[in-house]
Structures are given as structure tokens and as C-alpha cells.
Coordinates of C-alpha atoms in Angstrom, one line a residue:
X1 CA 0.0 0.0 0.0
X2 CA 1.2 3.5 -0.7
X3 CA 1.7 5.9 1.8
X4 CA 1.9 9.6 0.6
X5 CA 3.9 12.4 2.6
X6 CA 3.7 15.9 0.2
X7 CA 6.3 18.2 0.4
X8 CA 6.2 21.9 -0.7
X9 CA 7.8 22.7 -3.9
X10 CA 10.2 25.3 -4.0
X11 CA 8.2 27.8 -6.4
X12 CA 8.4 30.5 -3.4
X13 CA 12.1 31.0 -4.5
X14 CA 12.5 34.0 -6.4
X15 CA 15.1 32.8 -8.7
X16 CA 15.5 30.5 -12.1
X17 CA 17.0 27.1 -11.1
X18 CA 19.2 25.7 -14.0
X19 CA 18.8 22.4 -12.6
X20 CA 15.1 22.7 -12.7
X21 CA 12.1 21.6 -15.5
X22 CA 10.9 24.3 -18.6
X23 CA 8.6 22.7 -20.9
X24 CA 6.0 23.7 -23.3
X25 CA 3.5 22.1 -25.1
X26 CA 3.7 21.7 -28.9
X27 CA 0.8 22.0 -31.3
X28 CA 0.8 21.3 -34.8
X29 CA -2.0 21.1 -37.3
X30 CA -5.3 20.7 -35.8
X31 CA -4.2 19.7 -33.1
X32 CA -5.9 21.3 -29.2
X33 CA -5.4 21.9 -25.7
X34 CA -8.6 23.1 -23.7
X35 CA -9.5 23.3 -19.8
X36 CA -13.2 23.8 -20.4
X37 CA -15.0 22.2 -22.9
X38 CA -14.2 18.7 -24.4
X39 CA -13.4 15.3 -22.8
X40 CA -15.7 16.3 -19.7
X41 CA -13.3 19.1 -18.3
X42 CA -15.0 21.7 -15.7
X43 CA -17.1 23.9 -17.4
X44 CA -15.8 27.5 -16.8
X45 CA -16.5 31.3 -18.0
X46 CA -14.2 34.0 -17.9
X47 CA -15.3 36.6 -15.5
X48 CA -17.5 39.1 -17.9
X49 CA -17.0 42.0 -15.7
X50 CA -13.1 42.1 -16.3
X51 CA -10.6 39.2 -17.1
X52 CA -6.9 38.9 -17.8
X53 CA -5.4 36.0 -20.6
X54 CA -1.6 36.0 -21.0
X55 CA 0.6 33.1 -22.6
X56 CA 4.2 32.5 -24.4
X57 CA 4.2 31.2 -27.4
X58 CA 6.9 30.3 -30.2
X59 CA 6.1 30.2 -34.0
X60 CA 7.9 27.4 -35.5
X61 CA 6.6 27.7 -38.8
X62 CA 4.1 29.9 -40.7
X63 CA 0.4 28.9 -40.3
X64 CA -2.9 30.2 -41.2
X65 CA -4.4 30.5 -37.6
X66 CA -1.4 30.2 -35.5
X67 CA -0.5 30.5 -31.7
X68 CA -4.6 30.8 -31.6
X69 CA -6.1 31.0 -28.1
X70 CA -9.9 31.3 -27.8
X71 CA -13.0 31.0 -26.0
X72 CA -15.0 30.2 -28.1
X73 CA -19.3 29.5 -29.1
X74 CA -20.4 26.4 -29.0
X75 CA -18.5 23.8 -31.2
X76 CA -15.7 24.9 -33.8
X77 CA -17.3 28.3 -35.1
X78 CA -14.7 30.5 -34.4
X79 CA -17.2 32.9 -33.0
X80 CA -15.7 34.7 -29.9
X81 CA -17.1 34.2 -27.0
X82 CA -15.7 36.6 -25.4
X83 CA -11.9 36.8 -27.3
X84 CA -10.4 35.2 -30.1
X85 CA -6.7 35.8 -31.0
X86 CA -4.6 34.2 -33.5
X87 CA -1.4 34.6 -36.2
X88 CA -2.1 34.4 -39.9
X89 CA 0.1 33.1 -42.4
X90 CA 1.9 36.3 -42.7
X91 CA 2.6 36.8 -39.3
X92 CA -0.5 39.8 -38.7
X93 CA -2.5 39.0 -35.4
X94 CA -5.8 39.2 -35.3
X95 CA -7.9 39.7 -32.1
X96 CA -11.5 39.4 -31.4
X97 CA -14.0 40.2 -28.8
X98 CA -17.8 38.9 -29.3
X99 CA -20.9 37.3 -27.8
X100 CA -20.8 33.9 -29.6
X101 CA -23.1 35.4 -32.2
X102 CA -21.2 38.8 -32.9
X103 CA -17.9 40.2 -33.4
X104 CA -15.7 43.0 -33.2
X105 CA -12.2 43.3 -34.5
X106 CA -9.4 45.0 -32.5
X107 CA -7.2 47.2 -34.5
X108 CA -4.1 47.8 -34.7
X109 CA -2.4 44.8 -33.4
X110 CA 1.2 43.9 -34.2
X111 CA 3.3 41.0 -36.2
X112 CA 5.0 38.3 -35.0
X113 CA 7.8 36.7 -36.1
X114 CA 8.5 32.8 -36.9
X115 CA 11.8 31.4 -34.8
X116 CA 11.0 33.5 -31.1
X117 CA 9.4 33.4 -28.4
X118 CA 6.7 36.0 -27.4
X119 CA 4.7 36.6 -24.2
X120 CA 1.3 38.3 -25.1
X121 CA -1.2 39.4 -22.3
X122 CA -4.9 40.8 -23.0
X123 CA -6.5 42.6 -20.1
X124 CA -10.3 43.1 -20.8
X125 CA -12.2 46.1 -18.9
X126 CA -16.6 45.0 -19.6
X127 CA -18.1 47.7 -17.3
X128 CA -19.1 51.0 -18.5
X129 CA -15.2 51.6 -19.9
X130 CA -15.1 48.9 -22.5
X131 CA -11.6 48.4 -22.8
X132 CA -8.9 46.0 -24.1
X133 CA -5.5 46.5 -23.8
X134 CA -2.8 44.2 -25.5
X135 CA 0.9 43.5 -24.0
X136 CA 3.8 41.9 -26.1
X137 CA 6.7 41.1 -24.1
X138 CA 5.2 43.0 -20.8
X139 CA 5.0 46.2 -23.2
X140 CA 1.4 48.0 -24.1
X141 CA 0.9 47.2 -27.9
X142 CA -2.9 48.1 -27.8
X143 CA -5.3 50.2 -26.3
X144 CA -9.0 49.7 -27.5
X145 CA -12.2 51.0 -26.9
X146 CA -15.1 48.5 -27.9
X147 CA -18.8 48.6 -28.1
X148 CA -20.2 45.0 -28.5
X149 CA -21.7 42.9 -25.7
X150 CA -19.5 40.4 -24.0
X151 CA -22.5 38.8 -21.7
X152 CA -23.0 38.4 -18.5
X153 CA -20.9 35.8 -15.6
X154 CA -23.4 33.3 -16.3
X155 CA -22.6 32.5 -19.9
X156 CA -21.4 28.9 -20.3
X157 CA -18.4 29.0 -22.8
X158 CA -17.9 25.8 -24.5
X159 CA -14.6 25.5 -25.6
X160 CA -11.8 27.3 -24.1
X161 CA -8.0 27.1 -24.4
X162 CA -5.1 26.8 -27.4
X163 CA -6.8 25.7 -31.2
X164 CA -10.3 25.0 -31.8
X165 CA -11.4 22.5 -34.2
X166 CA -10.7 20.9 -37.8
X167 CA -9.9 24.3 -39.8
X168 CA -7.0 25.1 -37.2
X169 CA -4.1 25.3 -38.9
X170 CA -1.3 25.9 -36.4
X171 CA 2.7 25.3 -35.9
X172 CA 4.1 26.7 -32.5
X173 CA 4.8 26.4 -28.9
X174 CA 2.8 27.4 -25.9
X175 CA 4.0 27.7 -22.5
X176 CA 2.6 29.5 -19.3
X177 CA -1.1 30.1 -19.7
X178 CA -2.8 32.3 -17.0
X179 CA -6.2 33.1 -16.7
X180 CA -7.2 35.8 -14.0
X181 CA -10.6 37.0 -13.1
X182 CA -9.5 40.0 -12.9
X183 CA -8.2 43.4 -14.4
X184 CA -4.3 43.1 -14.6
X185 CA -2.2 46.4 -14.5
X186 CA 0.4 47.5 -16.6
X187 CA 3.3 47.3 -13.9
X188 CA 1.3 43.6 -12.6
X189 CA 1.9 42.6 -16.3
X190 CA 5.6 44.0 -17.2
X191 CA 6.9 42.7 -13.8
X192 CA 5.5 39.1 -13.6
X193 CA 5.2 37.6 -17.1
X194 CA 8.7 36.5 -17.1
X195 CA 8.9 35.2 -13.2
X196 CA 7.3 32.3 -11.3
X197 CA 4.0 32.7 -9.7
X198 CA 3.1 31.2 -6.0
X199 CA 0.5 29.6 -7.7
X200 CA -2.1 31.2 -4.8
X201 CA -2.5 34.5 -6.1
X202 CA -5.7 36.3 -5.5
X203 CA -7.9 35.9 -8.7
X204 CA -5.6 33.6 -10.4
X205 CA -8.4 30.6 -12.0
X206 CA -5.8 28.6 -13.9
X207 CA -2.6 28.1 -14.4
X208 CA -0.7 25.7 -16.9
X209 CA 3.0 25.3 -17.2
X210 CA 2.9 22.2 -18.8
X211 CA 5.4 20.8 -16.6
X212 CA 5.4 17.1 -15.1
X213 CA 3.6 15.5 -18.5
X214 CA 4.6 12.8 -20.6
X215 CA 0.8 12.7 -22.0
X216 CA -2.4 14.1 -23.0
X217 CA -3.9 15.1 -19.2
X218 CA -2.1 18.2 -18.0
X219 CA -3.2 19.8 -14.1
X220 CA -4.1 23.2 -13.5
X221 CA -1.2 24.7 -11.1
X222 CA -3.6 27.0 -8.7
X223 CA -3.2 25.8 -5.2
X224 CA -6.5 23.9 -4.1
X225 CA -7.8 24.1 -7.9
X226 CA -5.3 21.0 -9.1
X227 CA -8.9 19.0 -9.8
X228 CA -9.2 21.4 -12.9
X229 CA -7.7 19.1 -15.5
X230 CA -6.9 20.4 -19.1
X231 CA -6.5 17.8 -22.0
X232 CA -4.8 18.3 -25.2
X233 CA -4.8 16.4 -28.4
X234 CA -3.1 13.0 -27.8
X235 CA -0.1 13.6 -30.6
X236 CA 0.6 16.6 -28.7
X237 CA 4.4 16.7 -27.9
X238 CA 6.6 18.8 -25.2
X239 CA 9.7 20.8 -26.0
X240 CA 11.9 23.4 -24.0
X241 CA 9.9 26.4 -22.9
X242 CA 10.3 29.9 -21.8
X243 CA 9.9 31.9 -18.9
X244 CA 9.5 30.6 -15.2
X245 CA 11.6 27.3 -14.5
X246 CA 10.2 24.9 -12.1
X247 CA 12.9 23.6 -9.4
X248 CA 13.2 20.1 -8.7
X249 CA 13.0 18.4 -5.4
X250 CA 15.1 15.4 -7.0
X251 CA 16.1 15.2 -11.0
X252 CA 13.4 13.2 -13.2
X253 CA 14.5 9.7 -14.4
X254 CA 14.7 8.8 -17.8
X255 CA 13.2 5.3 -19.0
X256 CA 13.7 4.4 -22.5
X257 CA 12.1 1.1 -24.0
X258 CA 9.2 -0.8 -23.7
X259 CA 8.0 2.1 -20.8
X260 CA 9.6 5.1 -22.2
X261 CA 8.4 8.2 -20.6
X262 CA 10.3 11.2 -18.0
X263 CA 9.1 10.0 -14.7
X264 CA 8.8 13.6 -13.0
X265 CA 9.0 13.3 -8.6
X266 CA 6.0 14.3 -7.5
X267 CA 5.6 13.5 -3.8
X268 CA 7.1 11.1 -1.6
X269 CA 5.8 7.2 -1.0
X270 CA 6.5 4.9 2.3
X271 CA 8.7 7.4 3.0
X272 CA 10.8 7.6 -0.8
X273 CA 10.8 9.2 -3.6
X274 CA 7.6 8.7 -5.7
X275 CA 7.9 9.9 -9.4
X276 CA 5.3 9.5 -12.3
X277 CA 5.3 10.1 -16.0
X278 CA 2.3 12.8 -15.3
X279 CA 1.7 15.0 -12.1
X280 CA -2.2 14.1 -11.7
X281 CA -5.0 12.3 -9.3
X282 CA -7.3 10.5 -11.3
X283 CA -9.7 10.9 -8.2
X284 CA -9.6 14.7 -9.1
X285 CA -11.7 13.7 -12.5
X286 CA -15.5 13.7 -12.0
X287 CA -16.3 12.7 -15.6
X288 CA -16.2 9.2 -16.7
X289 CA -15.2 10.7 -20.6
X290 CA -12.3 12.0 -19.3
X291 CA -10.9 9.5 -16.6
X292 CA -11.2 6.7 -19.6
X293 CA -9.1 9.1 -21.7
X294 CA -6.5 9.0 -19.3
X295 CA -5.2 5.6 -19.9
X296 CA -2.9 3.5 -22.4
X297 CA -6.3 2.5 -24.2
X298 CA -6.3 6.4 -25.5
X299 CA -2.7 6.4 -26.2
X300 CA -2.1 7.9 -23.0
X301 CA 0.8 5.5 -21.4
X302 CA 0.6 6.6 -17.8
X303 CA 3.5 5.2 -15.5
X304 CA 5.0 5.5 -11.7
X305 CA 8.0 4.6 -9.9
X306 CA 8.1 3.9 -6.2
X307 CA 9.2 2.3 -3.0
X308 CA 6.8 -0.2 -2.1
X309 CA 8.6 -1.1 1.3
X310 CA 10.5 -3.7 0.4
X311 CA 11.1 -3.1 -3.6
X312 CA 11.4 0.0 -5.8
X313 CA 8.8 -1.2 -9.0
X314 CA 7.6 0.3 -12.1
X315 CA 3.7 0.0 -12.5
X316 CA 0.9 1.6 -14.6
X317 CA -0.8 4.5 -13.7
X318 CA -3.6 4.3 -16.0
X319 CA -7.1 6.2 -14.3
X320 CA -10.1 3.4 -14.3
X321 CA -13.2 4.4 -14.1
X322 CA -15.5 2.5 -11.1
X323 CA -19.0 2.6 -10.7
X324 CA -19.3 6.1 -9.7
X325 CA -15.8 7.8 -9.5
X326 CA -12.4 7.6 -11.1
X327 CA -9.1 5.7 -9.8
X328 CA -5.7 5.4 -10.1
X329 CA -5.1 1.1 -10.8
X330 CA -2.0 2.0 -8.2
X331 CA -4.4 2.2 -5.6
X332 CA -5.1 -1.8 -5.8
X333 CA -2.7 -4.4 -6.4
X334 CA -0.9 -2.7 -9.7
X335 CA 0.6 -5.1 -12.4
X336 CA 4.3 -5.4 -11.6
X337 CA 6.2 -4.2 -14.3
X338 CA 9.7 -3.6 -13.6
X339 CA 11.5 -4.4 -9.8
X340 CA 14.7 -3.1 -8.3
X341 CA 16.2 -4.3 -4.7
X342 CA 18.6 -2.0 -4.5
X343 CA 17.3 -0.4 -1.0
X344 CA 18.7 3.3 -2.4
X345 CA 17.4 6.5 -1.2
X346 CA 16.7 7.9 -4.6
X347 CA 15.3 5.5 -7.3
X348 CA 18.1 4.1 -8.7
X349 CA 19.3 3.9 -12.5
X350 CA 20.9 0.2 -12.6
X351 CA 19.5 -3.2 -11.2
X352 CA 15.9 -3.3 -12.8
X353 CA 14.4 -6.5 -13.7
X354 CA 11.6 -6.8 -15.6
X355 CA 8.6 -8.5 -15.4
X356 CA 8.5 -9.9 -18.9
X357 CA 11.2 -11.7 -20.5
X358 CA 10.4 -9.7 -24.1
X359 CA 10.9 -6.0 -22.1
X360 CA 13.9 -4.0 -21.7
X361 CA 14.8 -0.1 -21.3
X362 CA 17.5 1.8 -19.8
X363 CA 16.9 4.4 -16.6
X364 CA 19.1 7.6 -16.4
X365 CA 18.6 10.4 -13.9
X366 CA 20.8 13.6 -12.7
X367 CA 21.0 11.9 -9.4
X368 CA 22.3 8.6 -10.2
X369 CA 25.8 9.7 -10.3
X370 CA 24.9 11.6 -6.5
X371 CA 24.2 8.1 -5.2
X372 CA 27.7 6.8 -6.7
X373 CA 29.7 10.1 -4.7
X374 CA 30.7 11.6 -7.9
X375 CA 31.6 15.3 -7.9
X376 CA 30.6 17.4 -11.0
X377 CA 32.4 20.6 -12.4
X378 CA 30.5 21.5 -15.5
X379 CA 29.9 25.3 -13.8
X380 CA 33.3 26.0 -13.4
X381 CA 33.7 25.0 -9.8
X382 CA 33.7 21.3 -8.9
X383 CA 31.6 20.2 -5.3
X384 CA 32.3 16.7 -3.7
X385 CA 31.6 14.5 -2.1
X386 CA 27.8 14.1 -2.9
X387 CA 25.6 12.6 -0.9
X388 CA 27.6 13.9 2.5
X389 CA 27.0 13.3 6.2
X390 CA 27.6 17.3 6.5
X391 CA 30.8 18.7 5.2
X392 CA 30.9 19.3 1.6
X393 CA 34.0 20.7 -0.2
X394 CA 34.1 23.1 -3.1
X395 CA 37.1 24.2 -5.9
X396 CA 36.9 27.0 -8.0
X397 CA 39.6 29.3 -9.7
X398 CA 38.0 32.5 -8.9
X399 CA 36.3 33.8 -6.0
X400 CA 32.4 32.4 -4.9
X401 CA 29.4 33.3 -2.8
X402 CA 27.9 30.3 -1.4
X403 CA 24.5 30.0 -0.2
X404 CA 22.3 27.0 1.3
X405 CA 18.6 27.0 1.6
X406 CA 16.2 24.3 2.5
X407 CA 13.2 23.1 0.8
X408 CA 11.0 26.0 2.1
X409 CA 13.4 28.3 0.5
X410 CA 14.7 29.4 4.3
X411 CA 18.6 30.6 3.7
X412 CA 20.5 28.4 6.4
X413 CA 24.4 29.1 5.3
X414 CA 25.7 32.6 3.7
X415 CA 29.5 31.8 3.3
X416 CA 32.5 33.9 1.3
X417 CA 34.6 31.2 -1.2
X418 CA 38.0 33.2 -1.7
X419 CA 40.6 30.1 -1.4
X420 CA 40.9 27.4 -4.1
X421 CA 39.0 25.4 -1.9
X422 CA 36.9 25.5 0.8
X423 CA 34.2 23.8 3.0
X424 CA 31.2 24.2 4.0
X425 CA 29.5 22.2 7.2
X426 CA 25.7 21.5 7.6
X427 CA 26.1 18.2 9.7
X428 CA 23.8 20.1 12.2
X429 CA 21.1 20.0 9.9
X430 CA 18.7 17.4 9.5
X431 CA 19.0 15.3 6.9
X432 CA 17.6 15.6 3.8
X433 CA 18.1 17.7 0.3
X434 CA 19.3 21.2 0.4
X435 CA 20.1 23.9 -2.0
X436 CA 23.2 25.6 -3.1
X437 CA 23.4 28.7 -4.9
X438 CA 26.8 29.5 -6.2
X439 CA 27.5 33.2 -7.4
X440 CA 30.6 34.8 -8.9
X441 CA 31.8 38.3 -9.1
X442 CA 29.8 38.7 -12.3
X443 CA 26.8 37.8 -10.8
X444 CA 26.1 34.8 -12.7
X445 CA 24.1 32.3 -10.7
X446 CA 24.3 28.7 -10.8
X447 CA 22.2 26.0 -8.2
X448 CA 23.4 22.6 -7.2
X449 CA 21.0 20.3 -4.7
X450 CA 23.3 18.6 -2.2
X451 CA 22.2 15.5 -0.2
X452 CA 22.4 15.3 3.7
X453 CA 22.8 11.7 4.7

């Protein structure tokens, strides 16, 4: 049985780890990602009194409706309901406001360019001033006065997110969607688009980074709003993103083979790591459309690694839908897949047996050469050993600033680095992971996690 202990992510910390996860989702052709409408996802309307939509994208190729996000009438019409914004062939943007019947265009909105990424934000203003304002790269690009009807809180939008339908066209990237319920300013806008959010900000609905996925399912980032699932089309792929990097708690472990996927940590099992190819609950799913979707039988190959008390083992994490209510097949006796002995702290890379004689893969992970004590000096400094019972040492040619922080982003060490090499001691400490930031004179920043034994 599986015994969960969650920890607190480290999205608090106000800087980019390098050592941390970036993805974005990549949609090509007709190809969709929506958090309201299809698959039974929550129904949801944007607030008609005043709502904020802001995303990066990248154009990887010219396409007639490209980096398209909309909310749109009922089915694939196209027909705003309330905004529609997209890139056409040529690389003009076109944005919409309407009432699902209705339309008006917004003028003067700029190009875009194939081969960069962009952040665009649209901040709508339905009371008596009727306003849209448009933001490229945290800059005002547009500032619009409108006159149609956008509705009222109560209007049920039917599909909402990135594409729409059959007559989508699209070849680009899209990373960090945020939808507020509210009016965002133009200092809110040009100070956060590029930085990590808490993830519990006031009138923050949804938030997708599209981090932790191997698959179609993908879980809304707002604290106590996980449960509000986006899907996206099932030959939808993930690439390096932009913006906001997501720390990890441990590195991700690489399977290749017959159960290829990146198994992403997620929370901690019988007191172990626990990692899964994609960061959901199927209990969270209320629909039995969607939790059937979420499984191999939709080409959605769902898989997790963890201690089981006396084993690490591979197993499917495929949502079943029972009766009533959606599960996870871990939560009963899962199929044994794959087995390791090795009684390591971390999964381990080497020692895996599988359960059928015709399977194979290979396991990589950051941390596997931690477990072995290997030092590392691709920064320009090298640290070692690693794991430690407390003293670590550290050798650099030039002068350092070292700091240590735990996993709640508390700074426990503050130490000067102006020998060849030098120590550092945290045996007082519990044990655990811990954080170091190493800066030089420049100012460039790098992060290394260190293991406490």
C-alpha cells in the first residue's frame, strides 16, 4: 500500500533554477489543448466583468491561424465568446471580442515573427469603460475601446484554451497560460510575465505550465484548484519552454524502451521518492469521458515509480473508471512491471528487472551519479563528495558566494569562497536535500541540490 507524505515545492524561491524543469506544449495542425469544454473538463467562463489571458508562445513555422487562443461558441465556429486571438500566415495578429453570435475586431495589433518566443497578455475592462489592452513582451501594444456585448458571468463557454477545431491550422509552442478573473495592471503585467508565480495568487483561475507531463492530461497549477484538469490532443508533444523554471525536489528519471516516458518526482511514498510520468489524481476527475481518456487504451501511457517497502517497482498509472468515481489502478494491487532491490534513497538507474522476459529499457537520472559520490564541475567550480553526512568541499579558480537553503526556501548558510578550496558544514542540519546557490563576481548564478545523509 502507498503511503503519501507531500512536500512543498520550492516555487516561493524568487530565482531560475538551472537544474530545474521548462517545458511547453507543442501544437501542430489541428491539433488542441482546452481546460473547459471537451473530454468532460470543468465547465468554466471568464469573469465578464473584467478578465486577464496571458501566454508565451513560439512560432515554428508559418500557419494560417497560428498561436490561436480562444473561448469560443459552441462547437468549432470561431465565434468569440468573449476573445479570439490568432497569427495568420503572414505573421499579422488578429484579435476578437464577441458574444458567440457577434464580433468585433481590434485594430491595430502587431506581427509576429517565426523562430521567437513571445509573451502576449490581453486585459479586458466590460463595465461602462469597454476596454482591451494588448501586452507583447510585458510592453502596451494596444489600447481599445469597444462597443459589442460580451454577456454576463453566467454565460457557459464551451470550448476554451489553445486551437479550436478541424480548420486550425497551427505550428508553435505554448507555454505558461494564466487566466485571471481580474483586471491586470500594466506594472502587474511588465513585472511578472517572465517570473514564477506562488501559484495562490488572489484571482488567479488557472494556471498551466505544462510541466510534469509525458501525456495528453495536464493539471491546473492553482493551489486547491489541481482537480481542474486540461486535455490536449493526444499527438501533442513537449519541448523546452520559456519563462519561469520549475525547481526540482530530485532530477526526473529517464526510461527508455518498452516504458519510455520522463518519470517527473512528484511527492514522496513509504517514506521515498515517488515519481510519475504525469503529475495528476485521477480521483480529481469527475467525468467518466475524461478518466477513460486518461489511460494507455487512448494512447495515453501513464507510468510510476516507487518504493513499495520492500522493492522499488515500475507500475501503470492508467485512471479506471468504477462505478461512480475515477481511480488510479495503483491504488489496488498494480501489475508489476519492472523491480529493483537495491534499497537506495533515490530511485536508482541500474538493477531493474523486468517483469516480462520480451521487455527492456535503460533508466538515467541527474541523481544517479549523486548516489555513486561523484563530484561534477560543469559550472566551473567542482563540489564533492555528494551525498555527504555534512561537510561538503568546493574548488573553483576564482572567488564564490555560497548559499544554502532548505526546501522551504529558508537561507541556512551565507558563506565567502575566496581560497581554491573551501568547506562548507551543515552536519547540524537534518537530513535531507538542500540547495546551493553559487555566485561569482559577475553575478552569474548557478544552483546545485546537495544531499544530507
Amino acid at each position: 500500500m502507498k503511503q503519501k507524505y507531500f512536500l512543498t515545492f520550492l516555487l516561493s524561491f524568487g530565482f531560475i533554477l538551472i537544474f530545474g524543469q521548462n517545458n511547453a506544449i507543442n501544437l501542430t495542425g489541428n491539433n488542441g489543448f482546452f481546460f473547459s469544454g471537451p473530454n468532460g473538463t470543468t465547465n468554466y467562463a471568464l469573469n465578464a466583468t473584467n478578465f486577464t489571458v496571458e501566454y508565451d508562445f513560439y512560432l515554428n513555422a508559418p500557419a494560417n491561424q497560428n498561436a490561436r487562443f480562444s473561448s469560443a461558441a459552441a462547437g468549432y465556429s470561431f465565434v468569440p465568446k468573449p476573445i479570439d486571438f490568432y497569427i495568420d500566415g503572414a505573421g499579422n495578429s488578429i484579435l476578437r471580442l464577441g458574444d458567440g453570435t457577434n464580433t468585433e475586431t481590434i485594430s491595430g495589433t502587431p506581427s509576429f515573427s517565426v523562430g521567437q518566443w513571445y509573451h502576449v497578455a490581453f486585459a479586458v475592462n466590460n463595465t461602462a469603460t469597454k476596454n482591451i489592452k494588448m501586452y507583447v513582451n510585458g510592453v502596451p501594444v494596444v489600447d481599445y475601446n469597444f462597443t459589442i456585448l460580451l454577456g454576463t458571468n453566467t454565460t457557459s463557454y464551451d470550448y476554451i484554451g489553445f486551437g479550436s477545431g478541424s480548420s486550425t491550422n497551427m505550428d508553435c509552442k505554448f507555454d505558461n497560460l494564466r487566466i485571471w478573473s481580474s483586471l491586470r495592471t500594466d506594472i502587474e503585467i511588465a513585472t511578472n510575465y517572465n517570473s514564477c508565480l506562488n501559484n495562490n495568487e488572489p484571482n488567479l483561475d488557472y494556471y498551466f505550465n505544462f510541466e510534469r507531463s509525458n501525456n495528453a492530461i495536464i493539471k491546473n497549477q492553482v493551489i486547491n484548484q489541481s482537480c481542474k484538469i486540461a486535455v490536449a490532443s493526444s499527438s501533442a508533444t513537449y519541448s523546452t519552454g520559456i519563462g519561469c523554471t520549475v525547481p526540482y525536489v530530485h532530477a526526473p528519471i529517464t526510461v527508455t524502451g518498452d516504458y519510455a516516458g520522463i518519470y517527473y518526482y512528484v511527492d514522496d511514498v513509504n517514506g521515498k521518492p515517488h515519481y510519475k510520468t504525469d503529475d495528476f489524481d485521477c480521483n480529481c476527475i469527475l467525468a467518466e469521458s475524461l478518466c477513460d481518456f486518461a489511460n494507455s487504451n487512448n494512447n495515453n501511457a501513464i507510468y510510476e515509480i516507487y518504493w513499495d517497502n520492500t522493492q522499488w517497482v515500475l507500475v501503470p498509472g492508467d485512471c479506471v473508471w468504477l462505478f461512480t468515481s475515477c481511480a488510479n489502478t495503483t491504488d489496488f494491487e498494480p501489475s508489476l512491471l519492472a523491480t529493483n532491490a537495491n534499497d537506495t534513497p533515490l530511485a536508482p538507474c541500474t538493477g531493474w528487472v523486468f517483469d516480462s522476459a520480451t521487455a527492456s529499457g535503460t533508466f538515467t537520472s541527474d541523481d544517479c551519479p549523486a548516489l555513486s559520490n561523484m563530484s561534477f564541475n560543469s559550472e566551473g567550480f567542482t563540489l564533492y563528495p555528494n551525498p555527504s553526512k555534512g561537510i561538503f568541499f568546493i574548488s573553483s579558480t576564482e572567488a564564490l558566494n555560497l548559499e544554502i537553503f532548505d526546501l522551504l526556501g529558508n537561507k541556512i548558510l551565507d558563506q565567502k569562497m575566496d581560497t581554491p578550496t573551501t568547506s562548507f558544514d551543515v552536519s547540524k542540519n537534518a537530513k535531507g536535500v538542500y540547495i546551493l546557490k553559487v555566485t561569482d563576481k559577475k553575478r552569474n548564478t548557478n544552483f546545485r541540490r546537495i544531499i544530507k545523509e
